[in-house]
mmCIF file of C-alpha atoms and ligand atoms in Angstrom:
data_model
loop_
_atom_site.group_PDB
_atom_site.id
_atom_site.type_symbol
_atom_site.label_atom_id
_atom_site.label_comp_id
_atom_site.label_asym_id
_atom_site.label_seq_id
_atom_site.Cartn_x
_atom_site.Cartn_y
_atom_site.Cartn_z
ATOM 1 C CA MET A 1 0.000 0.000 0.000
ATOM 2 C CA ASP A 2 1.276 3.443 -0.843
ATOM 3 C CA ALA A 3 1.138 6.564 1.303
ATOM 4 C CA ALA A 4 1.327 9.437 -1.129
ATOM 5 C CA GLN A 5 -0.484 11.930 1.057
ATOM 6 C CA ALA A 6 0.255 13.657 4.326
ATOM 7 C CA VAL A 7 -1.673 15.738 6.820
ATOM 8 C CA ILE A 8 0.349 18.204 8.870
ATOM 9 C CA LEU A 9 -1.115 19.444 12.144
ATOM 10 C CA ALA A 10 -0.400 23.153 12.285
ATOM 11 C CA GLY A 11 -3.230 24.595 14.317
ATOM 12 C CA GLY A 12 -1.721 25.006 17.784
ATOM 13 C CA GLN A 13 -1.100 28.431 19.247
ATOM 14 C CA GLY A 14 2.598 27.846 19.887
ATOM 15 C CA THR A 15 2.274 29.089 23.467
ATOM 16 C CA ARG A 16 5.551 27.543 24.633
ATOM 17 C CA LEU A 17 7.388 29.230 21.773
ATOM 18 C CA ARG A 18 6.489 32.736 22.939
ATOM 19 C CA PRO A 19 7.620 35.411 22.386
ATOM 20 C CA LEU A 20 8.630 34.149 18.927
ATOM 21 C CA THR A 21 5.041 33.207 18.162
ATOM 22 C CA SER A 22 3.700 36.617 19.205
ATOM 23 C CA THR A 23 4.441 37.807 15.688
ATOM 24 C CA ARG A 24 4.763 34.605 13.655
ATOM 25 C CA PRO A 25 2.880 31.318 13.912
ATOM 26 C CA LYS A 26 4.968 28.315 14.939
ATOM 27 C CA PRO A 27 4.629 26.398 11.641
ATOM 28 C CA VAL A 28 6.424 29.158 9.749
ATOM 29 C CA VAL A 29 8.955 30.592 12.213
ATOM 30 C CA PRO A 30 12.199 31.203 10.315
ATOM 31 C CA PHE A 31 14.545 28.235 10.332
ATOM 32 C CA LEU A 32 17.853 28.889 8.612
ATOM 33 C CA ASN A 33 15.894 31.671 6.898
ATOM 34 C CA ARG A 34 13.176 29.331 5.565
ATOM 35 C CA PRO A 35 9.705 28.795 7.061
ATOM 36 C CA PHE A 36 9.959 25.830 9.429
ATOM 37 C CA LEU A 37 7.420 23.629 7.655
ATOM 38 C CA ALA A 38 9.539 23.767 4.497
ATOM 39 C CA TYR A 39 11.754 21.123 6.174
ATOM 40 C CA GLN A 40 8.808 18.767 6.655
ATOM 41 C CA LEU A 41 7.577 19.361 3.116
ATOM 42 C CA THR A 42 11.087 18.602 1.829
ATOM 43 C CA LEU A 43 11.376 15.411 3.891
ATOM 44 C CA LEU A 44 7.966 14.237 2.654
ATOM 45 C CA ARG A 45 8.796 15.073 -0.950
ATOM 46 C CA ASP A 46 12.141 13.256 -0.663
ATOM 47 C CA HIS A 47 10.115 10.172 0.312
ATOM 48 C CA GLY A 48 7.650 10.510 -2.540
ATOM 49 C CA VAL A 49 4.849 12.362 -0.710
ATOM 50 C CA ARG A 50 3.857 15.376 -2.798
ATOM 51 C CA ASP A 51 0.256 15.924 -1.743
ATOM 52 C CA VAL A 52 0.049 17.609 1.642
ATOM 53 C CA ILE A 53 -2.915 18.924 3.583
ATOM 54 C CA LEU A 54 -2.223 21.512 6.236
ATOM 55 C CA SER A 55 -4.638 21.404 9.140
ATOM 56 C CA CYS A 56 -4.754 24.943 10.509
ATOM 57 C CA SER A 57 -6.792 27.009 12.879
ATOM 58 C CA TYR A 58 -4.548 29.789 14.140
ATOM 59 C CA ARG A 59 -3.168 32.672 12.035
ATOM 60 C CA VAL A 60 -3.872 30.838 8.802
ATOM 61 C CA GLY A 61 -3.187 33.929 6.664
ATOM 62 C CA ASP A 62 0.419 34.103 7.872
ATOM 63 C CA VAL A 63 0.948 30.390 7.219
ATOM 64 C CA ARG A 64 -0.503 30.677 3.722
ATOM 65 C CA ALA A 65 1.610 33.749 2.971
ATOM 66 C CA ALA A 66 4.786 31.846 3.847
ATOM 67 C CA LEU A 67 4.039 28.517 2.128
ATOM 68 C CA GLY A 68 1.566 29.329 -0.650
ATOM 69 C CA ASP A 69 0.457 26.368 -2.743
ATOM 70 C CA GLY A 70 3.645 24.445 -1.909
ATOM 71 C CA ARG A 71 5.078 24.615 -5.417
ATOM 72 C CA ALA A 72 8.251 26.335 -4.187
ATOM 73 C CA PHE A 73 8.915 23.185 -2.130
ATOM 74 C CA GLY A 74 8.073 20.710 -4.876
ATOM 75 C CA THR A 75 4.727 19.719 -3.443
ATOM 76 C CA ARG A 76 0.991 20.371 -3.662
ATOM 77 C CA LEU A 77 -0.228 22.073 -0.515
ATOM 78 C CA ARG A 78 -3.875 22.457 0.479
ATOM 79 C CA TYR A 79 -5.337 23.996 3.617
ATOM 80 C CA VAL A 80 -8.210 22.952 5.823
ATOM 81 C CA VAL A 81 -9.184 25.527 8.380
ATOM 82 C CA GLU A 82 -10.975 25.063 11.701
ATOM 83 C CA GLU A 83 -13.248 27.797 12.932
ATOM 84 C CA GLU A 84 -12.549 26.684 16.492
ATOM 85 C CA PRO A 85 -9.515 24.521 17.373
ATOM 86 C CA LEU A 86 -10.611 20.863 17.107
ATOM 87 C CA GLY A 87 -7.606 19.349 18.849
ATOM 88 C CA THR A 88 -5.046 17.058 17.225
ATOM 89 C CA GLY A 89 -7.602 14.328 16.418
ATOM 90 C CA GLY A 90 -10.215 16.769 15.164
ATOM 91 C CA GLY A 91 -7.573 18.489 13.060
ATOM 92 C CA VAL A 92 -6.760 15.246 11.262
ATOM 93 C CA ARG A 93 -10.426 14.290 10.939
ATOM 94 C CA ASN A 94 -11.091 17.628 9.335
ATOM 95 C CA ALA A 95 -8.666 16.801 6.518
ATOM 96 C CA VAL A 96 -10.128 13.391 5.759
ATOM 97 C CA ASP A 97 -12.336 14.477 2.867
ATOM 98 C CA LEU A 98 -9.162 15.331 0.962
ATOM 99 C CA ALA A 99 -7.272 12.194 1.968
ATOM 100 C CA GLY A 100 -7.538 8.489 1.221
ATOM 101 C CA GLY A 101 -5.599 5.256 1.634
ATOM 102 C CA THR A 102 -2.699 5.288 4.069
ATOM 103 C CA VAL A 103 -1.663 8.821 5.029
ATOM 104 C CA PHE A 104 1.267 10.246 6.928
ATOM 105 C CA VAL A 105 0.220 12.534 9.776
ATOM 106 C CA LEU A 106 2.826 14.863 11.254
ATOM 107 C CA ASN A 107 2.885 17.228 14.187
ATOM 108 C CA GLY A 108 3.913 20.488 12.553
ATOM 109 C CA ASP A 109 6.727 21.247 14.994
ATOM 110 C CA VAL A 110 8.924 18.181 14.582
ATOM 111 C CA LEU A 111 12.365 18.394 12.977
ATOM 112 C CA THR A 112 13.555 14.968 11.883
ATOM 113 C CA ASP A 113 15.457 13.184 9.157
ATOM 114 C CA ALA A 114 13.736 9.845 9.781
ATOM 115 C CA ASP A 115 13.529 7.451 6.849
ATOM 116 C CA LEU A 116 9.814 7.686 6.110
ATOM 117 C CA GLY A 117 10.162 5.106 3.335
ATOM 118 C CA ALA A 118 11.445 2.548 5.852
ATOM 119 C CA MET A 119 8.550 3.431 8.163
ATOM 120 C CA ARG A 120 6.088 2.755 5.353
ATOM 121 C CA ARG A 121 7.721 -0.583 4.508
ATOM 122 C CA PHE A 122 7.515 -1.568 8.192
ATOM 123 C CA HIS A 123 3.842 -0.560 8.243
ATOM 124 C CA ASP A 124 3.048 -2.676 5.188
ATOM 125 C CA ALA A 125 5.133 -5.665 6.277
ATOM 126 C CA HIS A 126 3.332 -5.827 9.643
ATOM 127 C CA GLY A 127 -0.160 -5.443 8.256
ATOM 128 C CA SER A 128 -0.464 -2.411 10.502
ATOM 129 C CA ARG A 129 -3.414 -0.033 10.270
ATOM 130 C CA THR A 130 -1.648 2.727 12.150
ATOM 131 C CA THR A 131 2.058 3.018 12.875
ATOM 132 C CA MET A 132 3.679 5.512 15.193
ATOM 133 C CA TYR A 133 7.288 6.673 14.944
ATOM 134 C CA LEU A 134 8.857 6.273 18.388
ATOM 135 C CA THR A 135 12.003 7.933 19.631
ATOM 136 C CA PRO A 136 13.859 7.810 22.973
ATOM 137 C CA VAL A 137 14.185 11.050 24.991
ATOM 138 C CA GLU A 138 15.783 11.970 28.298
ATOM 139 C CA ASN A 139 12.729 13.678 29.792
ATOM 140 C CA PRO A 140 9.724 11.685 28.602
ATOM 141 C CA ARG A 141 7.175 13.346 30.920
ATOM 142 C CA ALA A 142 6.777 16.256 28.513
ATOM 143 C CA TYR A 143 5.616 13.900 25.743
ATOM 144 C CA GLY A 144 3.366 10.951 24.961
ATOM 145 C CA LEU A 145 4.832 7.772 26.467
ATOM 146 C CA VAL A 146 4.459 4.627 24.432
ATOM 147 C CA GLU A 147 4.924 1.031 25.529
ATOM 148 C CA THR A 148 5.182 -1.704 22.914
ATOM 149 C CA GLU A 149 4.999 -5.495 22.876
ATOM 150 C CA PRO A 150 8.119 -7.432 21.823
ATOM 151 C CA ASP A 151 6.710 -7.663 18.271
ATOM 152 C CA GLY A 152 6.288 -3.877 18.075
ATOM 153 C CA ARG A 153 2.548 -3.731 18.701
ATOM 154 C CA LEU A 154 1.435 -0.728 20.719
ATOM 155 C CA ARG A 155 0.556 -1.771 24.274
ATOM 156 C CA GLN A 156 -0.098 1.518 26.027
ATOM 157 C CA PHE A 157 -0.122 5.228 25.211
ATOM 158 C CA ARG A 158 0.078 7.723 28.070
ATOM 159 C CA GLU A 159 0.066 11.396 27.114
ATOM 160 C CA LYS A 160 2.122 13.613 29.466
ATOM 161 C CA PRO A 161 2.197 11.398 32.561
ATOM 162 C CA GLY A 162 1.952 13.247 35.865
ATOM 163 C CA PRO A 163 4.829 13.676 38.349
ATOM 164 C CA ASP A 164 3.594 10.714 40.421
ATOM 165 C CA ASP A 165 3.263 8.282 37.518
ATOM 166 C CA VAL A 166 6.016 5.688 37.397
ATOM 167 C CA LEU A 167 7.845 5.830 34.080
ATOM 168 C CA THR A 168 8.159 2.461 32.388
ATOM 169 C CA THR A 169 9.844 3.581 29.170
ATOM 170 C CA ASN A 170 11.729 6.484 27.643
ATOM 171 C CA MET A 171 10.212 5.848 24.217
ATOM 172 C CA ILE A 172 7.844 8.600 23.178
ATOM 173 C CA ASN A 173 5.454 9.388 20.388
ATOM 174 C CA ALA A 174 7.576 11.336 17.900
ATOM 175 C CA GLY A 175 4.518 12.948 16.333
ATOM 176 C CA VAL A 176 4.733 11.131 12.980
ATOM 177 C CA TYR A 177 2.091 8.529 12.153
ATOM 178 C CA LEU A 178 0.903 6.391 9.279
ATOM 179 C CA ILE A 179 -2.850 5.984 9.493
ATOM 180 C CA ASP A 180 -5.338 4.104 7.362
ATOM 181 C CA ALA A 181 -7.700 6.969 6.511
ATOM 182 C CA ALA A 182 -10.696 4.682 7.040
ATOM 183 C CA LEU A 183 -9.846 4.687 10.770
ATOM 184 C CA LEU A 184 -10.252 8.450 10.939
ATOM 185 C CA ALA A 185 -13.965 8.272 10.262
ATOM 186 C CA ARG A 186 -14.416 7.161 13.871
ATOM 187 C CA ILE A 187 -13.248 10.540 15.186
ATOM 188 C CA PRO A 188 -16.334 12.595 16.078
ATOM 189 C CA THR A 189 -16.729 15.938 14.311
ATOM 190 C CA ASP A 190 -18.878 17.824 16.792
ATOM 191 C CA ARG A 191 -16.245 18.479 19.508
ATOM 192 C CA PRO A 192 -12.475 18.792 19.998
ATOM 193 C CA VAL A 193 -10.706 15.410 20.078
ATOM 194 C CA SER A 194 -7.134 14.596 21.072
ATOM 195 C CA ILE A 195 -5.447 12.017 18.859
ATOM 196 C CA GLU A 196 -3.145 11.214 21.784
ATOM 197 C CA ARG A 197 -5.664 10.961 24.621
ATOM 198 C CA GLU A 198 -8.598 9.494 22.699
ATOM 199 C CA PHE A 199 -7.850 8.055 19.279
ATOM 200 C CA PHE A 200 -4.752 5.958 20.032
ATOM 201 C CA PRO A 201 -5.907 4.596 23.411
ATOM 202 C CA ALA A 202 -9.170 3.473 21.768
ATOM 203 C CA ILE A 203 -7.368 1.829 18.830
ATOM 204 C CA ILE A 204 -5.141 -0.072 21.274
ATOM 205 C CA ALA A 205 -8.067 -1.096 23.503
ATOM 206 C CA GLU A 206 -9.964 -2.492 20.528
ATOM 207 C CA GLY A 207 -7.018 -4.548 19.309
ATOM 208 C CA ILE A 208 -6.809 -2.861 15.912
ATOM 209 C CA PRO A 209 -3.334 -3.594 14.476
ATOM 210 C CA ALA A 210 -1.209 -0.629 15.611
ATOM 211 C CA PHE A 211 2.590 -0.695 15.758
ATOM 212 C CA GLY A 212 5.488 1.429 16.933
ATOM 213 C CA TRP A 213 8.398 1.957 14.554
ATOM 214 C CA HIS A 214 11.850 3.048 15.597
ATOM 215 C CA ALA A 215 15.083 3.610 13.725
ATOM 216 C CA PRO A 216 18.033 5.815 14.611
ATOM 217 C CA ALA A 217 17.453 9.318 13.247
ATOM 218 C CA TYR A 218 17.621 12.915 14.325
ATOM 219 C CA TRP A 219 14.482 14.094 16.128
ATOM 220 C CA ARG A 220 13.494 17.257 18.003
ATOM 221 C CA ASP A 221 10.268 19.105 18.840
ATOM 222 C CA ILE A 222 11.202 22.738 18.117
ATOM 223 C CA GLY A 223 8.340 24.179 20.165
ATOM 224 C CA SER A 224 10.334 26.080 22.824
ATOM 225 C CA PRO A 225 12.882 28.889 22.289
ATOM 226 C CA ALA A 226 15.764 26.675 23.472
ATOM 227 C CA ALA A 227 14.728 23.836 21.141
ATOM 228 C CA TYR A 228 14.155 26.309 18.295
ATOM 229 C CA LEU A 229 17.758 27.484 18.692
ATOM 230 C CA GLU A 230 19.248 24.004 19.154
ATOM 231 C CA GLY A 231 17.386 22.602 16.139
ATOM 232 C CA GLN A 232 18.974 25.194 13.887
ATOM 233 C CA LEU A 233 22.430 24.681 15.370
ATOM 234 C CA ASP A 234 21.965 20.954 14.674
ATOM 235 C CA LEU A 235 21.092 21.644 11.033
ATOM 236 C CA LEU A 236 24.042 24.021 10.678
ATOM 237 C CA GLY A 237 26.396 21.512 12.308
ATOM 238 C CA GLY A 238 25.109 18.636 10.174
ATOM 239 C CA ARG A 239 23.674 16.603 13.069
ATOM 240 C CA ALA A 240 20.227 16.920 11.477
ATOM 241 C CA ARG A 241 20.170 16.214 7.754
ATOM 242 C CA THR A 242 18.037 17.842 5.070
ATOM 243 C CA THR A 243 18.225 18.415 1.346
ATOM 244 C CA LEU A 244 16.720 21.902 1.734
ATOM 245 C CA ARG A 245 19.420 24.539 1.330
ATOM 246 C CA PRO A 246 19.150 27.972 2.963
ATOM 247 C CA PRO A 247 18.619 30.876 0.541
ATOM 248 C CA GLY A 248 21.907 32.234 -0.800
ATOM 249 C CA LEU A 249 25.147 30.871 -2.196
ATOM 250 C CA ALA A 250 27.339 28.329 -0.428
ATOM 251 C CA SER A 251 30.765 29.780 0.251
ATOM 252 C CA GLY A 252 33.482 28.389 2.528
ATOM 253 C CA GLY A 253 31.052 26.544 4.804
ATOM 254 C CA ASN A 254 28.658 29.512 5.006
ATOM 255 C CA THR A 255 25.612 30.486 2.976
ATOM 256 C CA ILE A 256 25.626 34.098 1.879
ATOM 257 C CA GLY A 257 22.500 35.849 0.577
ATOM 258 C CA ASP A 258 22.160 38.481 -2.139
ATOM 259 C CA GLY A 259 23.475 41.984 -1.630
ATOM 260 C CA VAL A 260 25.409 41.255 1.557
ATOM 261 C CA SER A 261 28.018 43.833 2.564
ATOM 262 C CA ILE A 262 30.940 42.476 4.577
ATOM 263 C CA ASP A 263 33.715 44.870 5.597
ATOM 264 C CA GLY A 264 37.233 43.670 4.759
ATOM 265 C CA THR A 265 38.074 43.501 8.472
ATOM 266 C CA ALA A 266 34.903 41.599 9.475
ATOM 267 C CA ALA A 267 35.014 37.804 9.883
ATOM 268 C CA VAL A 268 32.381 35.116 9.354
ATOM 269 C CA THR A 269 33.381 31.817 10.980
ATOM 270 C CA PRO A 270 31.436 28.877 9.502
ATOM 271 C CA PRO A 271 28.926 27.416 9.630
ATOM 272 C CA CYS A 272 26.658 30.460 9.260
ATOM 273 C CA VAL A 273 23.694 31.535 7.173
ATOM 274 C CA ILE A 274 23.784 35.218 6.266
ATOM 275 C CA GLY A 275 20.528 36.608 4.861
ATOM 276 C CA ALA A 276 20.093 38.968 1.922
ATOM 277 C CA GLY A 277 21.163 42.562 2.413
ATOM 278 C CA VAL A 278 23.010 41.966 5.725
ATOM 279 C CA THR A 279 25.690 44.489 6.679
ATOM 280 C CA LEU A 280 28.738 43.444 8.708
ATOM 281 C CA ALA A 281 30.755 46.474 9.781
ATOM 282 C CA ALA A 282 34.491 46.784 10.418
ATOM 283 C CA GLY A 283 35.924 44.359 12.947
ATOM 284 C CA SER A 284 32.620 42.585 13.530
ATOM 285 C CA ARG A 285 32.746 38.823 14.033
ATOM 286 C CA VAL A 286 29.899 36.458 13.234
ATOM 287 C CA GLY A 287 29.791 32.718 13.894
ATOM 288 C CA PRO A 288 30.311 29.944 14.290
ATOM 289 C CA LEU A 289 26.748 28.549 14.222
ATOM 290 C CA THR A 290 24.812 31.745 13.557
ATOM 291 C CA VAL A 291 21.887 32.712 11.349
ATOM 292 C CA LEU A 292 21.280 36.347 10.394
ATOM 293 C CA GLY A 293 17.961 37.210 8.744
ATOM 294 C CA GLY A 294 17.604 39.591 5.811
ATOM 295 C CA GLY A 295 18.711 43.175 6.396
ATOM 296 C CA VAL A 296 20.396 42.585 9.770
ATOM 297 C CA VAL A 297 23.101 45.113 10.655
ATOM 298 C CA VAL A 298 26.058 44.110 12.840
ATOM 299 C CA ALA A 299 27.901 47.283 13.826
ATOM 300 C CA ARG A 300 31.609 47.851 14.333
ATOM 301 C CA GLY A 301 33.383 45.349 16.574
ATOM 302 C CA ALA A 302 30.219 43.454 17.578
ATOM 303 C CA ARG A 303 30.326 39.656 18.052
ATOM 304 C CA VAL A 304 27.548 37.157 17.404
ATOM 305 C CA GLU A 305 27.900 33.413 17.884
ATOM 306 C CA ARG A 306 25.579 30.400 18.326
ATOM 307 C CA SER A 307 22.609 32.703 17.779
ATOM 308 C CA ILE A 308 19.562 33.215 15.597
ATOM 309 C CA VAL A 309 18.772 36.794 14.555
ATOM 310 C CA TRP A 310 15.595 37.638 12.642
ATOM 311 C CA GLU A 311 15.152 40.207 9.899
ATOM 312 C CA ARG A 312 16.342 43.806 10.204
ATOM 313 C CA ALA A 313 17.642 43.567 13.770
ATOM 314 C CA GLU A 314 20.475 45.977 14.565
ATOM 315 C CA ILE A 315 23.347 44.910 16.772
ATOM 316 C CA GLY A 316 25.232 47.875 18.194
ATOM 317 C CA ALA A 317 28.962 48.454 18.161
ATOM 318 C CA GLU A 318 30.996 46.150 20.409
ATOM 319 C CA ALA A 319 27.868 44.287 21.572
ATOM 320 C CA THR A 320 28.254 40.524 22.166
ATOM 321 C CA LEU A 321 25.649 37.789 21.667
ATOM 322 C CA ASP A 322 26.143 34.106 22.465
ATOM 323 C CA GLY A 323 23.317 31.543 22.456
ATOM 324 C CA CYS A 324 20.554 34.093 21.790
ATOM 325 C CA VAL A 325 17.372 34.332 19.766
ATOM 326 C CA VAL A 326 16.638 37.873 18.591
ATOM 327 C CA CYS A 327 13.344 38.522 16.803
ATOM 328 C CA ALA A 328 12.741 40.956 13.964
ATOM 329 C CA ASP A 329 13.433 44.694 14.174
ATOM 330 C CA SER A 330 15.125 44.518 17.588
ATOM 331 C CA ARG A 331 17.742 47.117 18.444
ATOM 332 C CA ILE A 332 20.607 46.136 20.676
ATOM 333 C CA GLY A 333 22.582 49.048 22.085
ATOM 334 C CA ALA A 334 26.332 49.452 21.773
ATOM 335 C CA GLY A 335 28.368 47.400 24.215
ATOM 336 C CA ALA A 336 25.402 45.283 25.379
ATOM 337 C CA ARG A 337 26.187 41.737 26.522
ATOM 338 C CA LEU A 338 23.598 39.068 25.734
ATOM 339 C CA ALA A 339 24.394 35.679 27.232
ATOM 340 C CA SER A 340 23.048 32.215 26.494
ATOM 341 C CA GLY A 341 19.287 31.884 26.906
ATOM 342 C CA THR A 342 18.450 35.470 26.006
ATOM 343 C CA VAL A 343 15.330 35.693 23.839
ATOM 344 C CA LEU A 344 14.229 39.090 22.517
ATOM 345 C CA GLU A 345 10.724 39.666 21.174
ATOM 346 C CA SER A 346 10.182 41.495 17.892
ATOM 347 C CA GLY A 347 10.948 45.193 18.157
ATOM 348 C CA ALA A 348 12.765 44.831 21.489
ATOM 349 C CA VAL A 349 15.152 47.604 22.486
ATOM 350 C CA VAL A 350 18.208 46.813 24.631
ATOM 351 C CA ALA A 351 19.989 49.738 26.277
ATOM 352 C CA PRO A 352 23.664 50.360 25.583
ATOM 353 C CA ASN A 353 25.973 48.337 27.871
ATOM 354 C CA ALA A 354 23.041 46.304 29.300
ATOM 355 C CA SER A 355 23.643 42.700 30.396
ATOM 356 C CA LEU A 356 21.043 40.028 29.600
ATOM 357 C CA PRO A 357 19.568 37.847 30.859
ATOM 358 C CA ALA A 358 19.664 40.146 33.892
ATOM 359 C CA ALA A 359 21.079 38.458 37.005
ATOM 360 C CA VAL A 360 18.356 37.563 39.517
HETATM 361 N N1 GDD B 1 -5.286 21.621 13.435
HETATM 362 C C1 GDD B 1 -4.970 21.636 14.724
HETATM 363 N N2 GDD B 1 -5.943 21.891 15.650
HETATM 364 N N3 GDD B 1 -3.689 21.410 15.095
HETATM 365 C C2 GDD B 1 -3.393 21.432 16.419
HETATM 366 C C3 GDD B 1 -4.347 21.682 17.415
HETATM 367 C C4 GDD B 1 -5.706 21.932 16.988
HETATM 368 O O1 GDD B 1 -6.610 22.171 17.791
HETATM 369 N N4 GDD B 1 -3.741 21.627 18.630
HETATM 370 C C5 GDD B 1 -2.441 21.355 18.387
HETATM 371 N N5 GDD B 1 -2.210 21.244 17.056
HETATM 372 C C6 GDD B 1 -0.935 20.938 16.392
HETATM 373 C C7 GDD B 1 0.195 21.849 16.833
HETATM 374 O O2 GDD B 1 0.279 22.963 15.969
HETATM 375 C C8 GDD B 1 1.404 20.940 16.696
HETATM 376 O O3 GDD B 1 1.950 20.972 15.386
HETATM 377 C C9 GDD B 1 0.853 19.547 16.940
HETATM 378 O O4 GDD B 1 -0.569 19.645 16.777
HETATM 379 C C10 GDD B 1 1.189 19.001 18.330
HETATM 380 O O5 GDD B 1 0.802 19.954 19.296
HETATM 381 P P1 GDD B 1 1.795 20.410 20.465
HETATM 382 O O6 GDD B 1 1.068 21.403 21.285
HETATM 383 O O7 GDD B 1 3.121 20.776 19.911
HETATM 384 O O8 GDD B 1 1.898 19.057 21.302
HETATM 385 P P2 GDD B 1 3.082 18.580 22.254
HETATM 386 O O9 GDD B 1 4.387 18.869 21.671
HETATM 387 O O10 GDD B 1 2.814 19.046 23.633
HETATM 388 O O11 GDD B 1 2.828 16.964 22.267
HETATM 389 C C11 GDD B 1 2.675 16.275 21.058
HETATM 390 O O12 GDD B 1 3.922 16.080 20.419
HETATM 391 C C12 GDD B 1 4.863 15.245 21.148
HETATM 392 C C13 GDD B 1 6.114 15.121 20.298
HETATM 393 O O13 GDD B 1 6.668 16.375 20.111
HETATM 394 C C14 GDD B 1 2.007 14.924 21.344
HETATM 395 O O14 GDD B 1 1.679 14.347 20.106
HETATM 396 C C15 GDD B 1 2.918 14.013 22.141
HETATM 397 O O15 GDD B 1 2.342 12.732 22.291
HETATM 398 C C16 GDD B 1 4.260 13.860 21.438
HETATM 399 O O16 GDD B 1 5.162 13.070 22.221
HETATM 400 MG MG1 MG B 2 5.059 20.066 20.135
#
């Protein structure tokens, strides 16, 4: 059986990714200067899935503006929109009129290079009706815990176990499923439904063939500022693989956009992605592991490393940034020191010589 379609769940509010999501919805936050979902669309396309349905409910206009009809990513992209959020199960159910056969379903905030073709072969070989990609994590309480039988059958699914629950596994639901679309008809349409808390536990209880699949691969949920930063550093460093290149030309381990102005005494230490129209002034140093969005200005003698900077931000003379996320149009005063964990909302203003995060 072939899975040539995918549904991507992209209707959450991205609360844990604030303040980044105050101005941009989570599915399209910039990721190496591309909208995040472009990485999922590329992974799907690389595994032969070129018909994708985006299940949205929140800030749909912004998502559509960033991804369009999908053609730029080699795929056909359609949108189904909820008037009120229907939950993860309701969001998939809502897309079912456009889907048939065996479909991939993805949480829209997962960065992975998993071999989806191998997952599909596993699904077919086991006569499975729904297969869940499982991955081990260090802190499973923040996720959906999944126990399997020795033959891979799902035994138990526990979404976000409480602090008193005894943990029996560190394998979690990675947020990538193969589902026989006929199974989705059972999801009610008149109320919000959680795929994790309702759909999967019911499938398991009824003995419908449902399996967990695991293979070594990169995996991360990018839904917090720290994970958003780390995910990009992993792509830059090659720990996470993708065939999607950042916009610009590859040069000496960096990617440099159009119309970039780099002073002869400035230095870019790879790997970095420098967006179009960036200005790097005399003596400034950028990298390693840094992404600058379009139009960013790094003033004289400033230093930026291990950081993500969105469009048009201005970094003052002699300022230093390490391990930061800076949203669009921020202005960082001269001599400011921004240490690891600093996250600036769009339009933030940092006073000259300030130190962040401020000591408590
Ligand atoms: N269409 C739609 N409607 N999408 C939704 C809705 C909704 O009402 N609510 C959430 N989503 C989307 C989010 O946009 C996101 O892409 C995905 O569903 C998962 O929601 P999260 O809020 O990110 O869930 P989580 O990270 O706490 O937990 C989920 O992912 C973990 C792996 O990262 C669960 O599936 C866990 O079981 C899993 O381990
Ligand atoms: Mg998530």
